[in-house]
Coordinates of C-alpha atoms and ligand atoms in Angstrom, one line a residue:
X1 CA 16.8 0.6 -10.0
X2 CA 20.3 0.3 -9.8
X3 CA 22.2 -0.2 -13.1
X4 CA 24.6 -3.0 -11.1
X5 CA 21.4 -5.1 -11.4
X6 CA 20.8 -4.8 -14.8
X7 CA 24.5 -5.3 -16.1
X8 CA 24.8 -8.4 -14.0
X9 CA 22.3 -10.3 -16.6
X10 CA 23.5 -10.1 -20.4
X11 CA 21.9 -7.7 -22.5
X12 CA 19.8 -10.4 -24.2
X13 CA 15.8 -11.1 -25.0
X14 CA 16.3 -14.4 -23.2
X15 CA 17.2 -12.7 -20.0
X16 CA 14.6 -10.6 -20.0
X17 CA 11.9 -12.7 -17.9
X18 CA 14.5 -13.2 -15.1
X19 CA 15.3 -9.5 -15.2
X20 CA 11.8 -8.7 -14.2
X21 CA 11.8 -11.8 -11.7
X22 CA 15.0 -9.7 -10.3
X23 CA 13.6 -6.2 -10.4
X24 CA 10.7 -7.5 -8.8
X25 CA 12.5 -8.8 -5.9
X26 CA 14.4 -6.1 -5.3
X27 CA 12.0 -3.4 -6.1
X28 CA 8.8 -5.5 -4.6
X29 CA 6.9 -4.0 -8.3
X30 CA 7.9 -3.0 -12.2
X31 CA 7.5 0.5 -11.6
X32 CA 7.2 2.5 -15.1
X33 CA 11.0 3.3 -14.9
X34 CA 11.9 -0.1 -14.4
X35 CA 10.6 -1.0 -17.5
X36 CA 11.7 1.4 -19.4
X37 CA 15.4 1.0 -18.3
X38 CA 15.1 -3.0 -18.9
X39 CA 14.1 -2.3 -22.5
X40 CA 17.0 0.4 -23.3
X41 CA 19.6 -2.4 -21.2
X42 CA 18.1 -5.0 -23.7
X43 CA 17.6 -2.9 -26.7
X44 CA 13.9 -3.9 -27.2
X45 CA 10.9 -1.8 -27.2
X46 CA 9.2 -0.8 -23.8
X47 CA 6.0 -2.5 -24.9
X48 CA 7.5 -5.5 -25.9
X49 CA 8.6 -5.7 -22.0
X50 CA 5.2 -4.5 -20.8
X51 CA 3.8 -7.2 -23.0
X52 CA 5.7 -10.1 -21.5
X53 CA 5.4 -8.7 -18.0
X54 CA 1.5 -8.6 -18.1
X55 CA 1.8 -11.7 -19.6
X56 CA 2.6 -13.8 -16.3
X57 CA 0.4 -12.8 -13.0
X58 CA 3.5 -12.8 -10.9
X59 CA 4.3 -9.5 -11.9
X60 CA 2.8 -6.2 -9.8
X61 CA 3.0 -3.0 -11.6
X62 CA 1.8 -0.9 -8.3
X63 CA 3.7 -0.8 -5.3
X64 CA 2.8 -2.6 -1.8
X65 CA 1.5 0.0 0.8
X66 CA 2.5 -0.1 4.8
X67 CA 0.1 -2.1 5.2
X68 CA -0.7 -5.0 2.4
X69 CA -4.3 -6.6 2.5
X70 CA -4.8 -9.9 0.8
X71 CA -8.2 -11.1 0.1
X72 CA -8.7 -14.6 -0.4
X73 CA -11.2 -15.8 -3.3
X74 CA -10.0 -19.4 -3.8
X75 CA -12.7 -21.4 -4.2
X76 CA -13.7 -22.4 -0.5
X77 CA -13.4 -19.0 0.5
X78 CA -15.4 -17.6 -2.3
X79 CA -18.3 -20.3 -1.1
X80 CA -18.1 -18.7 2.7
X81 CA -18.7 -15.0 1.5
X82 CA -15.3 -14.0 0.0
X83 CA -16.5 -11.5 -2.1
X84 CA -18.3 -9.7 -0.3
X85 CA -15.3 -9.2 2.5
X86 CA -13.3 -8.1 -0.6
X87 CA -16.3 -5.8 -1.4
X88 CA -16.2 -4.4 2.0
X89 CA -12.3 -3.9 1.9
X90 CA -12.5 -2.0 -1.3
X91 CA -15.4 0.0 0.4
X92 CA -13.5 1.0 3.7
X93 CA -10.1 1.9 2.0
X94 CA -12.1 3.6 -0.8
X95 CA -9.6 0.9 -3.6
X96 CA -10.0 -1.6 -5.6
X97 CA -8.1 -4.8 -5.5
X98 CA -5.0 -4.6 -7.4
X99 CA -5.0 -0.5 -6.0
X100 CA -3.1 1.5 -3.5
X101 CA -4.8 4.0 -1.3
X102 CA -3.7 7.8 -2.2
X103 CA -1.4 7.7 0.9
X104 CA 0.4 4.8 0.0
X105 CA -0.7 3.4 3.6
X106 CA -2.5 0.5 2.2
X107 CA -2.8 -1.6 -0.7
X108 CA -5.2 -4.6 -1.4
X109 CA -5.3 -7.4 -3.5
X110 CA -6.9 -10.5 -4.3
X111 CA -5.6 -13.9 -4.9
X112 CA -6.3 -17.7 -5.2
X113 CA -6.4 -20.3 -2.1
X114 CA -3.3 -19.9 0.3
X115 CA -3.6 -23.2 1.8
X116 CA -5.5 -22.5 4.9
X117 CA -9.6 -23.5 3.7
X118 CA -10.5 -24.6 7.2
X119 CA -10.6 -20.9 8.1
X120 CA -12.9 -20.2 5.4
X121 CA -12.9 -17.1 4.4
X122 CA -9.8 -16.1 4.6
X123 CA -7.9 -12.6 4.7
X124 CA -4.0 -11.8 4.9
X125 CA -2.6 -8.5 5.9
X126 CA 0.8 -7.9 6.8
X127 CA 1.4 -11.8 6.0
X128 CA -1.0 -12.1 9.3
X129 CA -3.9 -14.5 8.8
X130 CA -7.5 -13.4 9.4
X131 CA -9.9 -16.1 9.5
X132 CA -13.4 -16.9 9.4
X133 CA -13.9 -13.4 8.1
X134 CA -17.2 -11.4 7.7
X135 CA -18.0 -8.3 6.2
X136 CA -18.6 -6.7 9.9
X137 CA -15.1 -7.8 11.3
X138 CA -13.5 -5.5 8.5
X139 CA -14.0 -2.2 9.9
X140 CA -13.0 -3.5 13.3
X141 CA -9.9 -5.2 11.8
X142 CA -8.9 -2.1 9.8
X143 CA -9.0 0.0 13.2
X144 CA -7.2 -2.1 15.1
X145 CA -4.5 -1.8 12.7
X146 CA -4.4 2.2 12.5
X147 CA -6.9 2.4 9.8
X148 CA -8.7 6.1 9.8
X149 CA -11.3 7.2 7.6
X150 CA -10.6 11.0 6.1
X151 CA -13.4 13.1 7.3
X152 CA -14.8 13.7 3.7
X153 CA -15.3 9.9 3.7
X154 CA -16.9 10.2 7.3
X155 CA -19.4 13.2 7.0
X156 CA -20.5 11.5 3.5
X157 CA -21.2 7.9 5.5
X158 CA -23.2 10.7 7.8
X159 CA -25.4 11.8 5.5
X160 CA -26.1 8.5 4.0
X161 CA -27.4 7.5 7.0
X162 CA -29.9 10.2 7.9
Ligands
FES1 S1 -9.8 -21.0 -0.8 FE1 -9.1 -19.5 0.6 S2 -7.6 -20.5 1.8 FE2 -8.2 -22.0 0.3

């Protein structure tokens, strides 16, 4: 994070929510750094800017991976099986949502309605909209988009099934 940023707010508490907002934007997350360097700019503790930052949910602490899935679990799409495509995302890219893969190729999320219920359920990746989702379609989506399975993952999916 580039000082410039930080010495264009003043080094008040009251600027310190859109500090984040800014950081955010630029940096797409409040990486650990980011934090620590807003609390030294504003002379306040580290925690007292985690605190406030976990305090609002527009805040991500992890960055986005090359390829961001969003799984909707607003309530129409929670009705038409939402959780269980979010199940089967966190299955195939071996993350939970809110995590990044170890390669940094994919991250996944969860979130409430984005406006399109008719297409019940509902998954974003790469701000592309997948509708009428189902557990099956995820592995097929996944390749599509480059998705690979490491071999470990593979030979233990093998023995499962014998
Ligand atoms: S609940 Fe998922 S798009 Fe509205």
């Amino acid at each position: 994070m580039t000082g410039e940023l930080l010495d264009s707010y003043p080094a008040q508490r009251h600027s310190l929510l859109r500090i984040l907002q800014a950081v955010q934007q630029t940096e797409g997350h409040l990486s650990e750094e980011a934090l620590a360097a807003v609390a030294r700019h504003l002379k306040i503790s580290a925690a007292e800017v985690y605190g406030v930052a976990t305090f609002y949910n527009q805040f991500r602490f992890i960055p986005y991976g090359k390829h961001h899935v969003v799984a909707c679990l607003g309530t129409a799409c929670h009705a038409m099986g939402g959780q269980l495509i979010l199940d089967a995302f966190e299955r195939e890219l071996d993350v939970k949502a809110g995590g990044i893969t170890g390669d940094h190729e994919w991250s996944l999320d969860r979130v409430g309605c984005i406006g399109c219920c008719t297409k019940a359920p509902v998954v974003v990746i790469n701000d592309v909209i997948h509708a009428r989702m189902t557990p099956f379609k995820v592995e097929e989506v996944l390749a599509v988009l480059g998705f690979k399975k490491s071999k470990k993952e593979e030979n233990a999916g093998a023995g499962a099934s014998q």
